[in-house]
PDB file of C-alpha atoms and ligand atoms in Angstrom:
ATOM      1  CA  MET A   1       0.471   3.476 -18.086  1.00 97.00           C
ATOM      2  CA  LYS A   2      -0.586   0.973 -15.578  1.00 98.00           C
ATOM      3  CA  LEU A   3       0.359  -2.469 -15.206  1.00 98.00           C
ATOM      4  CA  ALA A   4      -0.906  -5.413 -13.872  1.00 98.00           C
ATOM      5  CA  THR A   5       0.150  -8.124 -12.439  1.00 98.00           C
ATOM      6  CA  PHE A   6      -3.290 -10.800 -13.280  1.00 98.00           C
ATOM      7  CA  THR A   7      -3.516 -14.908 -13.901  1.00 97.00           C
ATOM      8  CA  ALA A   8      -6.170 -16.254 -16.638  1.00 93.00           C
ATOM      9  CA  GLY A   9      -5.566 -19.804 -14.897  1.00 85.00           C
ATOM     10  CA  GLU A  10      -1.784 -19.844 -15.926  1.00 84.00           C
ATOM     11  CA  ARG A  11       0.811 -18.662 -14.463  1.00 91.00           C
ATOM     12  CA  PRO A  12       0.939 -14.392 -12.852  1.00 96.00           C
ATOM     13  CA  CYS A  13       2.092 -12.105 -15.606  1.00 96.00           C
ATOM     14  CA  VAL A  14       2.158  -9.129 -16.119  1.00 98.00           C
ATOM     15  CA  GLY A  15      -0.578  -6.602 -18.179  1.00 98.00           C
ATOM     16  CA  LEU A  16      -1.057  -3.247 -19.387  1.00 98.00           C
ATOM     17  CA  VAL A  17      -4.044  -1.394 -18.385  1.00 98.00           C
ATOM     18  CA  ASP A  18      -6.278   0.406 -20.864  1.00 96.00           C
ATOM     19  CA  ASP A  19      -8.077   3.577 -20.812  1.00 94.00           C
ATOM     20  CA  GLU A  20     -11.295   1.272 -20.536  1.00 95.00           C
ATOM     21  CA  GLY A  21      -9.579  -0.837 -17.267  1.00 94.00           C
ATOM     22  CA  ARG A  22      -9.444  -3.935 -19.282  1.00 97.00           C
ATOM     23  CA  VAL A  23      -5.939  -5.513 -18.767  1.00 98.00           C
ATOM     24  CA  ARG A  24      -4.318  -6.201 -22.262  1.00 98.00           C
ATOM     25  CA  THR A  25      -1.798  -9.150 -21.550  1.00 97.00           C
ATOM     26  CA  LEU A  26       2.491  -8.357 -22.311  1.00 98.00           C
ATOM     27  CA  ARG A  27       3.363 -11.912 -21.734  1.00 96.00           C
ATOM     28  CA  GLY A  28       4.243 -11.744 -25.454  1.00 96.00           C
ATOM     29  CA  VAL A  29       6.674  -8.971 -25.111  1.00 97.00           C
ATOM     30  CA  LEU A  30       7.540  -9.832 -21.127  1.00 97.00           C
ATOM     31  CA  GLY A  31       7.457 -13.382 -20.707  1.00 95.00           C
ATOM     32  CA  ASP A  32       6.623 -14.339 -17.902  1.00 93.00           C
ATOM     33  CA  ALA A  33       8.553 -11.921 -16.237  1.00 97.00           C
ATOM     34  CA  PRO A  34       7.329 -10.145 -12.663  1.00 98.00           C
ATOM     35  CA  LEU A  35       6.364  -6.696 -12.800  1.00 98.00           C
ATOM     36  CA  ILE A  36       9.616  -6.984 -10.244  1.00 98.00           C
ATOM     37  CA  GLU A  37      12.140  -7.636 -12.943  1.00 98.00           C
ATOM     38  CA  VAL A  38      10.423  -5.049 -15.127  1.00 98.00           C
ATOM     39  CA  ILE A  39      10.738  -2.827 -12.713  1.00 98.00           C
ATOM     40  CA  GLU A  40      14.927  -4.087 -12.835  1.00 98.00           C
ATOM     41  CA  ARG A  41      14.631  -3.576 -16.292  1.00 98.00           C
ATOM     42  CA  TRP A  42      12.754  -1.532 -16.911  1.00 98.00           C
ATOM     43  CA  GLU A  43      15.262   1.354 -19.031  1.00 97.00           C
ATOM     44  CA  GLU A  44      15.700  -1.379 -21.427  1.00 97.00           C
ATOM     45  CA  LEU A  45      11.303  -2.624 -20.962  1.00 98.00           C
ATOM     46  CA  GLY A  46       9.491   0.082 -20.721  1.00 97.00           C
ATOM     47  CA  PRO A  47      10.211   0.798 -23.897  1.00 97.00           C
ATOM     48  CA  LEU A  48       9.306  -1.867 -25.483  1.00 97.00           C
ATOM     49  CA  ILE A  49       6.156  -1.896 -23.345  1.00 97.00           C
ATOM     50  CA  ALA A  50       5.270   1.691 -24.945  1.00 96.00           C
ATOM     51  CA  THR A  51       5.098   0.999 -28.095  1.00 96.00           C
ATOM     52  CA  ALA A  52       3.415  -2.294 -28.313  1.00 95.00           C
ATOM     53  CA  SER A  53       0.661  -2.338 -30.296  1.00 94.00           C
ATOM     54  CA  GLY A  54      -2.499  -4.932 -30.354  1.00 95.00           C
ATOM     55  CA  LEU A  55      -1.760  -6.521 -27.129  1.00 97.00           C
ATOM     56  CA  PRO A  56      -4.656  -9.042 -26.861  1.00 97.00           C
ATOM     57  CA  VAL A  57      -7.772  -8.258 -24.469  1.00 98.00           C
ATOM     58  CA  VAL A  58      -7.509 -10.595 -21.410  1.00 97.00           C
ATOM     59  CA  ASP A  59     -11.141 -11.804 -20.554  1.00 95.00           C
ATOM     60  CA  ALA A  60     -11.605 -12.088 -16.515  1.00 94.00           C
ATOM     61  CA  PRO A  61      -8.550 -11.643 -15.475  1.00 97.00           C
ATOM     62  CA  ARG A  62      -8.361 -12.132 -11.954  1.00 98.00           C
ATOM     63  CA  LEU A  63      -6.390  -9.470 -10.731  1.00 98.00           C
ATOM     64  CA  LEU A  64      -3.335  -9.823  -7.819  1.00 98.00           C
ATOM     65  CA  ALA A  65      -0.901  -7.379  -5.945  1.00 98.00           C
ATOM     66  CA  PRO A  66       1.486  -5.444  -8.262  1.00 98.00           C
ATOM     67  CA  ILE A  67       3.879  -7.214  -6.870  1.00 98.00           C
ATOM     68  CA  PRO A  68       3.123 -10.205  -5.092  1.00 98.00           C
ATOM     69  CA  GLN A  69       5.997 -11.746  -3.560  1.00 97.00           C
ATOM     70  CA  PRO A  70       8.276  -8.214  -2.523  1.00 98.00           C
ATOM     71  CA  ARG A  71      11.743  -9.350  -2.549  1.00 96.00           C
ATOM     72  CA  ARG A  72      12.198  -8.207   1.163  1.00 98.00           C
ATOM     73  CA  ASN A  73       9.683  -6.605   3.448  1.00 98.00           C
ATOM     74  CA  LEU A  74       7.155  -3.987   2.998  1.00 98.00           C
ATOM     75  CA  PHE A  75       8.323   0.181   4.148  1.00 98.00           C
ATOM     76  CA  ALA A  76       5.592   1.265   6.212  1.00 98.00           C
ATOM     77  CA  VAL A  77       5.544   4.770   7.688  1.00 98.00           C
ATOM     78  CA  GLY A  78       2.935   5.453  11.274  1.00 95.00           C
ATOM     79  CA  LYS A  79       1.449   8.959  12.583  1.00 93.00           C
ATOM     80  CA  ASN A  80       2.226  10.860   8.893  1.00 95.00           C
ATOM     81  CA  TYR A  81      -0.411  12.893   8.454  1.00 94.00           C
ATOM     82  CA  ARG A  82      -1.760  14.842  12.158  1.00 89.00           C
ATOM     83  CA  ASP A  83      -5.441  14.813  12.310  1.00 90.00           C
ATOM     84  CA  HIS A  84      -4.405  10.393  12.273  1.00 87.00           C
ATOM     85  CA  VAL A  85      -2.161  11.109  14.904  1.00 88.00           C
ATOM     86  CA  ARG A  86      -4.445  12.649  17.406  1.00 88.00           C
ATOM     87  CA  GLU A  87      -7.337  10.422  16.978  1.00 89.00           C
ATOM     88  CA  PHE A  88      -4.352   7.386  17.495  1.00 88.00           C
ATOM     89  CA  GLY A  89      -3.629   8.626  20.746  1.00 88.00           C
ATOM     90  CA  ARG A  90      -6.397   9.440  21.796  1.00 87.00           C
ATOM     91  CA  SER A  91      -7.476   6.314  22.042  1.00 89.00           C
ATOM     92  CA  GLY A  92      -4.944   4.695  24.038  1.00 85.00           C
ATOM     93  CA  TYR A  93      -3.741   2.021  21.445  1.00 86.00           C
ATOM     94  CA  ASP A  94      -0.324   4.215  21.284  1.00 80.00           C
ATOM     95  CA  THR A  95       2.498   2.862  23.132  1.00 67.00           C
ATOM     96  CA  PRO A  96       3.674   3.503  25.583  1.00 61.00           C
ATOM     97  CA  ASP A  97       0.512   5.515  26.809  1.00 66.00           C
ATOM     98  CA  ARG A  98      -1.502   7.950  25.065  1.00 69.00           C
ATOM     99  CA  ASN A  99       0.536  10.494  22.910  1.00 76.00           C
ATOM    100  CA  VAL A 100      -0.811  12.815  21.000  1.00 77.00           C
ATOM    101  CA  ASP A 101       2.310  14.590  19.672  1.00 85.00           C
ATOM    102  CA  LEU A 102       3.158  15.007  16.582  1.00 89.00           C
ATOM    103  CA  PRO A 103       7.094  12.961  15.369  1.00 91.00           C
ATOM    104  CA  SER A 104       9.771  14.441  14.768  1.00 93.00           C
ATOM    105  CA  ARG A 105      11.062  11.857  12.848  1.00 95.00           C
ATOM    106  CA  PRO A 106       9.114   9.590  10.749  1.00 96.00           C
ATOM    107  CA  VAL A 107       7.766   6.152  12.887  1.00 95.00           C
ATOM    108  CA  VAL A 108       8.788   3.590  10.234  1.00 97.00           C
ATOM    109  CA  PHE A 109       8.180  -0.187  10.536  1.00 97.00           C
ATOM    110  CA  SER A 110       7.924  -3.618   8.553  1.00 98.00           C
ATOM    111  CA  LYS A 111       5.429  -5.707   7.185  1.00 98.00           C
ATOM    112  CA  ALA A 112       6.324  -9.194   6.497  1.00 98.00           C
ATOM    113  CA  THR A 113       6.254 -10.523   2.592  1.00 98.00           C
ATOM    114  CA  THR A 114       3.614 -12.525   3.026  1.00 98.00           C
ATOM    115  CA  SER A 115       0.434 -10.207   4.233  1.00 98.00           C
ATOM    116  CA  VAL A 116       0.371  -9.034   1.059  1.00 98.00           C
ATOM    117  CA  THR A 117      -3.183 -10.213  -1.466  1.00 98.00           C
ATOM    118  CA  GLY A 118      -4.835  -9.160  -3.654  1.00 98.00           C
ATOM    119  CA  PRO A 119      -6.942  -5.919  -4.637  1.00 98.00           C
ATOM    120  CA  PHE A 120     -10.516  -8.028  -4.619  1.00 98.00           C
ATOM    121  CA  ASP A 121      -9.149 -10.809  -2.143  1.00 98.00           C
ATOM    122  CA  ASP A 122     -10.350 -11.576   1.100  1.00 98.00           C
ATOM    123  CA  ILE A 123      -8.919 -10.336   4.822  1.00 98.00           C
ATOM    124  CA  ASP A 124      -8.181 -13.549   6.572  1.00 98.00           C
ATOM    125  CA  ALA A 125      -9.548 -12.225  10.143  1.00 97.00           C
ATOM    126  CA  HIS A 126      -7.390 -14.274  11.825  1.00 97.00           C
ATOM    127  CA  PRO A 127     -10.461 -15.132  14.513  1.00 95.00           C
ATOM    128  CA  GLY A 128      -8.019 -16.062  18.813  1.00 93.00           C
ATOM    129  CA  VAL A 129      -5.656 -13.879  17.079  1.00 96.00           C
ATOM    130  CA  THR A 130      -6.964 -10.703  17.042  1.00 97.00           C
ATOM    131  CA  SER A 131     -10.227  -9.550  17.785  1.00 97.00           C
ATOM    132  CA  GLU A 132      -9.375  -5.953  16.425  1.00 97.00           C
ATOM    133  CA  LEU A 133      -8.570  -5.637  13.197  1.00 98.00           C
ATOM    134  CA  ASP A 134      -8.426  -2.632  11.728  1.00 98.00           C
ATOM    135  CA  HIS A 135      -7.870  -1.026   7.805  1.00 98.00           C
ATOM    136  CA  GLU A 136      -5.799   2.125   7.226  1.00 98.00           C
ATOM    137  CA  ALA A 137      -5.934   3.219   2.899  1.00 98.00           C
ATOM    138  CA  GLU A 138      -2.522   3.999   2.140  1.00 98.00           C
ATOM    139  CA  LEU A 139      -1.079   5.740  -1.105  1.00 98.00           C
ATOM    140  CA  ALA A 140       2.469   3.295  -1.521  1.00 98.00           C
ATOM    141  CA  VAL A 141       5.309   4.540  -3.226  1.00 98.00           C
ATOM    142  CA  ILE A 142       6.808   1.445  -5.497  1.00 98.00           C
ATOM    143  CA  ILE A 143      11.009   2.311  -6.256  1.00 98.00           C
ATOM    144  CA  GLY A 144      12.223   2.369  -9.264  1.00 98.00           C
ATOM    145  CA  PRO A 145      16.575   2.986  -9.361  1.00 98.00           C
ATOM    146  CA  GLY A 146      17.707   1.528  -5.813  1.00 97.00           C
ATOM    147  CA  GLY A 147      20.339   3.744  -4.273  1.00 98.00           C
ATOM    148  CA  ARG A 148      21.709   5.000  -0.091  1.00 98.00           C
ATOM    149  CA  GLY A 149      21.848   8.644   0.845  1.00 98.00           C
ATOM    150  CA  ILE A 150      19.394   9.272  -1.776  1.00 98.00           C
ATOM    151  CA  PRO A 151      18.684  12.928  -1.118  1.00 98.00           C
ATOM    152  CA  ARG A 152      14.797  14.592  -0.920  1.00 97.00           C
ATOM    153  CA  GLU A 153      16.081  16.543  -3.886  1.00 98.00           C
ATOM    154  CA  ARG A 154      16.551  13.865  -6.103  1.00 98.00           C
ATOM    155  CA  ALA A 155      14.331  10.714  -4.722  1.00 98.00           C
ATOM    156  CA  LEU A 156      11.328  11.638  -7.191  1.00 98.00           C
ATOM    157  CA  ALA A 157      14.009  10.215  -9.737  1.00 98.00           C
ATOM    158  CA  HIS A 158      13.995   6.675  -7.380  1.00 98.00           C
ATOM    159  CA  VAL A 159      10.051   6.118  -7.872  1.00 98.00           C
ATOM    160  CA  TRP A 160       9.187   3.963  -9.977  1.00 98.00           C
ATOM    161  CA  GLY A 161       5.832   3.755  -9.224  1.00 98.00           C
ATOM    162  CA  TYR A 162       2.159   4.124  -7.682  1.00 98.00           C
ATOM    163  CA  THR A 163      -0.230   1.501  -5.748  1.00 98.00           C
ATOM    164  CA  VAL A 164      -2.799   1.257  -3.227  1.00 98.00           C
ATOM    165  CA  LEU A 165      -2.445   0.136   0.032  1.00 98.00           C
ATOM    166  CA  ASN A 166      -4.692  -0.797   3.217  1.00 98.00           C
ATOM    167  CA  ASP A 167      -2.238  -1.456   6.134  1.00 98.00           C
ATOM    168  CA  VAL A 168      -5.250  -4.205   8.345  1.00 98.00           C
ATOM    169  CA  THR A 169      -4.511  -3.693  11.581  1.00 98.00           C
ATOM    170  CA  ALA A 170      -4.335  -6.146  14.257  1.00 98.00           C
ATOM    171  CA  ARG A 171      -4.762  -2.939  16.791  1.00 96.00           C
ATOM    172  CA  ASP A 172      -4.786  -5.689  19.853  1.00 96.00           C
ATOM    173  CA  LEU A 173      -1.380  -7.057  19.231  1.00 96.00           C
ATOM    174  CA  GLN A 174      -0.151  -3.445  18.297  1.00 93.00           C
ATOM    175  CA  ARG A 175      -0.876  -2.089  21.452  1.00 92.00           C
ATOM    176  CA  ASP A 176      -0.250  -5.678  23.890  1.00 93.00           C
ATOM    177  CA  HIS A 177       3.640  -6.152  22.049  1.00 93.00           C
ATOM    178  CA  GLY A 178       4.478  -3.406  22.019  1.00 87.00           C
ATOM    179  CA  GLN A 179       5.665  -2.800  18.079  1.00 89.00           C
ATOM    180  CA  TRP A 180       3.685  -2.905  14.760  1.00 93.00           C
ATOM    181  CA  LEU A 181       5.477  -6.050  13.554  1.00 96.00           C
ATOM    182  CA  LEU A 182       3.572  -8.139  14.537  1.00 96.00           C
ATOM    183  CA  GLY A 183       0.053  -6.573  14.293  1.00 97.00           C
ATOM    184  CA  LYS A 184       0.416  -5.044  10.917  1.00 98.00           C
ATOM    185  CA  SER A 185       2.073  -8.460   8.969  1.00 98.00           C
ATOM    186  CA  LEU A 186      -0.793 -10.755   9.519  1.00 98.00           C
ATOM    187  CA  ASP A 187      -2.009 -12.791   6.645  1.00 98.00           C
ATOM    188  CA  THR A 188      -3.475 -11.181   4.227  1.00 98.00           C
ATOM    189  CA  PHE A 189      -3.460  -7.622   6.104  1.00 98.00           C
ATOM    190  CA  ALA A 190      -2.022  -5.963   3.035  1.00 98.00           C
ATOM    191  CA  PRO A 191      -4.286  -6.214  -0.368  1.00 98.00           C
ATOM    192  CA  MET A 192      -2.710  -3.845  -2.927  1.00 98.00           C
ATOM    193  CA  GLY A 193      -3.243  -3.125  -6.364  1.00 98.00           C
ATOM    194  CA  PRO A 194      -6.236  -2.628  -8.437  1.00 98.00           C
ATOM    195  CA  TRP A 195      -1.897  -1.701  -9.952  1.00 98.00           C
ATOM    196  CA  ALA A 196       0.930   0.267 -10.432  1.00 98.00           C
ATOM    197  CA  VAL A 197       0.734   3.236 -12.291  1.00 98.00           C
ATOM    198  CA  THR A 198       4.017   4.311 -13.737  1.00 98.00           C
ATOM    199  CA  ALA A 199       5.662   7.432 -11.906  1.00 98.00           C
ATOM    200  CA  ASP A 200       5.012   9.372 -15.139  1.00 97.00           C
ATOM    201  CA  GLU A 201       1.315   9.802 -15.260  1.00 97.00           C
ATOM    202  CA  ILE A 202       0.982  11.383 -11.211  1.00 98.00           C
ATOM    203  CA  GLY A 203       4.622  13.272 -11.105  1.00 96.00           C
ATOM    204  CA  ASP A 204       3.728  14.749  -7.837  1.00 97.00           C
ATOM    205  CA  PRO A 205       2.117  12.904  -5.410  1.00 97.00           C
ATOM    206  CA  ALA A 206       1.340  15.650  -3.312  1.00 97.00           C
ATOM    207  CA  ARG A 207      -1.816  15.955  -5.195  1.00 97.00           C
ATOM    208  CA  LEU A 208      -3.460  12.681  -4.486  1.00 98.00           C
ATOM    209  CA  GLU A 209      -6.178  12.185  -2.412  1.00 98.00           C
ATOM    210  CA  VAL A 210      -6.971   8.431  -0.674  1.00 98.00           C
ATOM    211  CA  THR A 211     -10.098   7.822   1.019  1.00 98.00           C
ATOM    212  CA  SER A 212     -11.414   4.552   2.272  1.00 98.00           C
ATOM    213  CA  SER A 213     -14.626   3.658   3.277  1.00 98.00           C
ATOM    214  CA  VAL A 214     -16.736   0.709   5.227  1.00 98.00           C
ATOM    215  CA  ASN A 215     -19.807  -1.340   3.641  1.00 98.00           C
ATOM    216  CA  GLY A 216     -20.337   2.250   1.180  1.00 98.00           C
ATOM    217  CA  ARG A 217     -20.136   4.599   4.372  1.00 98.00           C
ATOM    218  CA  PRO A 218     -16.843   6.937   4.055  1.00 98.00           C
ATOM    219  CA  ARG A 219     -14.336   6.030   6.539  1.00 97.00           C
ATOM    220  CA  GLN A 220     -11.743   8.379   6.174  1.00 97.00           C
ATOM    221  CA  LYS A 221     -10.386  11.297   3.219  1.00 97.00           C
ATOM    222  CA  ALA A 222      -7.582  13.674   2.949  1.00 97.00           C
ATOM    223  CA  SER A 223      -4.696  15.178   0.264  1.00 97.00           C
ATOM    224  CA  VAL A 224      -1.504  13.570  -0.032  1.00 97.00           C
ATOM    225  CA  ALA A 225       0.242  17.164   0.533  1.00 97.00           C
ATOM    226  CA  ASP A 226      -0.716  16.221   4.303  1.00 96.00           C
ATOM    227  CA  LEU A 227       1.496  13.877   4.558  1.00 97.00           C
ATOM    228  CA  ILE A 228       3.443  15.165   8.011  1.00 97.00           C
ATOM    229  CA  PHE A 229       7.034  13.966   6.211  1.00 98.00           C
ATOM    230  CA  ASP A 230       6.768  13.744   1.697  1.00 98.00           C
ATOM    231  CA  VAL A 231       7.266  11.502  -0.172  1.00 98.00           C
ATOM    232  CA  PRO A 232      10.924  12.816  -0.730  1.00 98.00           C
ATOM    233  CA  GLU A 233      11.200  13.553   2.433  1.00 98.00           C
ATOM    234  CA  LEU A 234      10.253   9.725   3.536  1.00 98.00           C
ATOM    235  CA  ILE A 235      12.323   8.030   0.237  1.00 98.00           C
ATOM    236  CA  SER A 236      15.483  10.034   1.853  1.00 98.00           C
ATOM    237  CA  VAL A 237      15.159   9.204   5.909  1.00 98.00           C
ATOM    238  CA  ILE A 238      15.387   5.266   5.034  1.00 98.00           C
ATOM    239  CA  SER A 239      17.586   5.392   2.038  1.00 98.00           C
ATOM    240  CA  SER A 240      20.329   7.315   4.784  1.00 98.00           C
ATOM    241  CA  GLY A 241      21.458   4.178   5.742  1.00 98.00           C
ATOM    242  CA  ILE A 242      19.903   0.989   3.994  1.00 98.00           C
ATOM    243  CA  THR A 243      19.958   0.921   0.193  1.00 98.00           C
ATOM    244  CA  LEU A 244      16.664   1.011  -0.912  1.00 98.00           C
ATOM    245  CA  LEU A 245      16.469  -1.338  -4.136  1.00 98.00           C
ATOM    246  CA  PRO A 246      14.213  -2.055  -7.752  1.00 98.00           C
ATOM    247  CA  GLY A 247      10.072  -2.870  -5.705  1.00 98.00           C
ATOM    248  CA  ASP A 248      10.968  -1.784  -2.859  1.00 98.00           C
ATOM    249  CA  VAL A 249       7.128  -0.417  -1.862  1.00 98.00           C
ATOM    250  CA  ILE A 250       6.864   2.089   0.926  1.00 98.00           C
ATOM    251  CA  ALA A 251       3.098   2.607   2.213  1.00 98.00           C
ATOM    252  CA  THR A 252       3.323   6.493   3.041  1.00 98.00           C
ATOM    253  CA  GLY A 253       0.709   6.537   6.105  1.00 98.00           C
ATOM    254  CA  THR A 254      -2.587   6.026   6.703  1.00 97.00           C
ATOM    255  CA  PRO A 255      -5.486   9.580   7.444  1.00 96.00           C
ATOM    256  CA  ALA A 256      -8.125  10.169  10.281  1.00 95.00           C
ATOM    257  CA  GLY A 257     -11.519   8.577  10.213  1.00 96.00           C
ATOM    258  CA  VAL A 258     -10.027   4.247  10.337  1.00 97.00           C
ATOM    259  CA  GLY A 259     -12.110   2.057  13.207  1.00 96.00           C
ATOM    260  CA  ILE A 260      -9.665   3.614  16.523  1.00 94.00           C
ATOM    261  CA  GLY A 261     -10.760   6.432  15.649  1.00 93.00           C
ATOM    262  CA  PHE A 262     -14.548   6.498  16.579  1.00 94.00           C
ATOM    263  CA  ASP A 263     -15.445   5.902  20.879  1.00 92.00           C
ATOM    264  CA  PRO A 264     -15.962   3.177  20.962  1.00 94.00           C
ATOM    265  CA  PRO A 265     -13.591   2.014  18.325  1.00 95.00           C
ATOM    266  CA  ARG A 266     -15.355   0.946  14.869  1.00 97.00           C
ATOM    267  CA  PHE A 267     -13.206  -2.596  14.750  1.00 98.00           C
ATOM    268  CA  LEU A 268     -13.551  -4.811  11.269  1.00 98.00           C
ATOM    269  CA  ARG A 269     -16.366  -8.116  11.197  1.00 97.00           C
ATOM    270  CA  PRO A 270     -16.502 -10.505   9.293  1.00 97.00           C
ATOM    271  CA  GLY A 271     -18.893  -9.800   6.736  1.00 98.00           C
ATOM    272  CA  ASP A 272     -17.664  -6.488   6.131  1.00 98.00           C
ATOM    273  CA  THR A 273     -16.262  -4.924   3.197  1.00 98.00           C
ATOM    274  CA  VAL A 274     -13.506  -1.748   2.609  1.00 98.00           C
ATOM    275  CA  GLU A 275     -12.260   0.111  -0.588  1.00 98.00           C
ATOM    276  CA  CYS A 276      -9.925   1.804  -0.163  1.00 98.00           C
ATOM    277  CA  ALA A 277      -8.525   4.463  -3.006  1.00 98.00           C
ATOM    278  CA  VAL A 278      -5.602   6.944  -4.222  1.00 98.00           C
ATOM    279  CA  SER A 279      -7.173   8.957  -7.301  1.00 98.00           C
ATOM    280  CA  GLY A 280      -4.976   8.848 -10.236  1.00 97.00           C
ATOM    281  CA  ILE A 281      -4.570   5.037  -9.364  1.00 98.00           C
ATOM    282  CA  GLY A 282      -8.033   2.642  -8.795  1.00 98.00           C
ATOM    283  CA  THR A 283     -10.021   1.039  -6.192  1.00 98.00           C
ATOM    284  CA  ILE A 284      -8.948  -2.208  -3.747  1.00 98.00           C
ATOM    285  CA  ARG A 285     -12.122  -3.845  -2.356  1.00 98.00           C
ATOM    286  CA  ASN A 286     -11.738  -6.371   0.444  1.00 98.00           C
ATOM    287  CA  THR A 287     -14.519  -8.655   2.297  1.00 98.00           C
ATOM    288  CA  VAL A 288     -13.422  -9.597   5.564  1.00 98.00           C
ATOM    289  CA  ARG A 289     -13.983 -12.911   6.494  1.00 96.00           C
ATOM    290  CA  ALA A 290     -13.173 -15.460   9.235  1.00 91.00           C
ATOM    291  CA  GLY A 291     -11.199 -18.250   8.810  1.00 72.00           C
ATOM    292  CA  THR A 292     -10.357 -17.743   5.353  1.00 54.00           C
ATOM    293  CA  GLY A 293      -6.380 -18.942   6.172  1.00 52.00           C
TER     294      GLY A 293
HETATM  295 MG1   MG B 301      -0.742   2.768   8.033  1.00 90.72          MG
END
């Protein structure tokens, strides 16, 4: 099933997205419970949602990120598609120098919770902070049952669902500060949605395709099967010493075709609209605006 977080003028709540793409409110079933609580109580609430009937269609809902306020930073993975490793290495934006070698272990970083924004909200260009804004379309994993030391053979049992995430990046901050947190974490740098799709509806995430476009022109296109470190491996590696919690988000990495893959780079400018999509999930669309913050 597809579950969205939306508002229609009142407090945000969770809705079920039907086959026609309409949002049906679950307020009568879940009250004001945020999706993160629904995920925590999934064994109890999942069957209630699955058997609910006569759910009212919401008129003109405003979709928010499925998890608008994560409990802690988003996990994210860098350099996880071969062609993107090469374009990133060649660009000179990697640190400490031009490095086109494939990583031998996953490159994991995090994005601040305050970077999360809605699937159709504007991306703040942050003029004065960055002048090298870039997009990264990604499949994001949402953790269900938490755990530590999760073996890869059991990893997919810890996935509650999936969503689409644009890992917006300030390339100048990423390069100049010698780490990735700042360049990845500015406010509005994690548009997410348009909803979450439960793991049972996706099955094997490797069959999904990630794409993006800027102003309608295709930029990225890859199969999730091309990940260097696949979803089970990422869960196994991250959970080896960190307890994963229900509602944790893991952005799995971006394919080739980002702005710094071009020579000269094609950075995003105010007025540009970026679409990021994952097959079987949906499309998010965000326009860059100067000074939205
Ligand atoms: Mg990324």
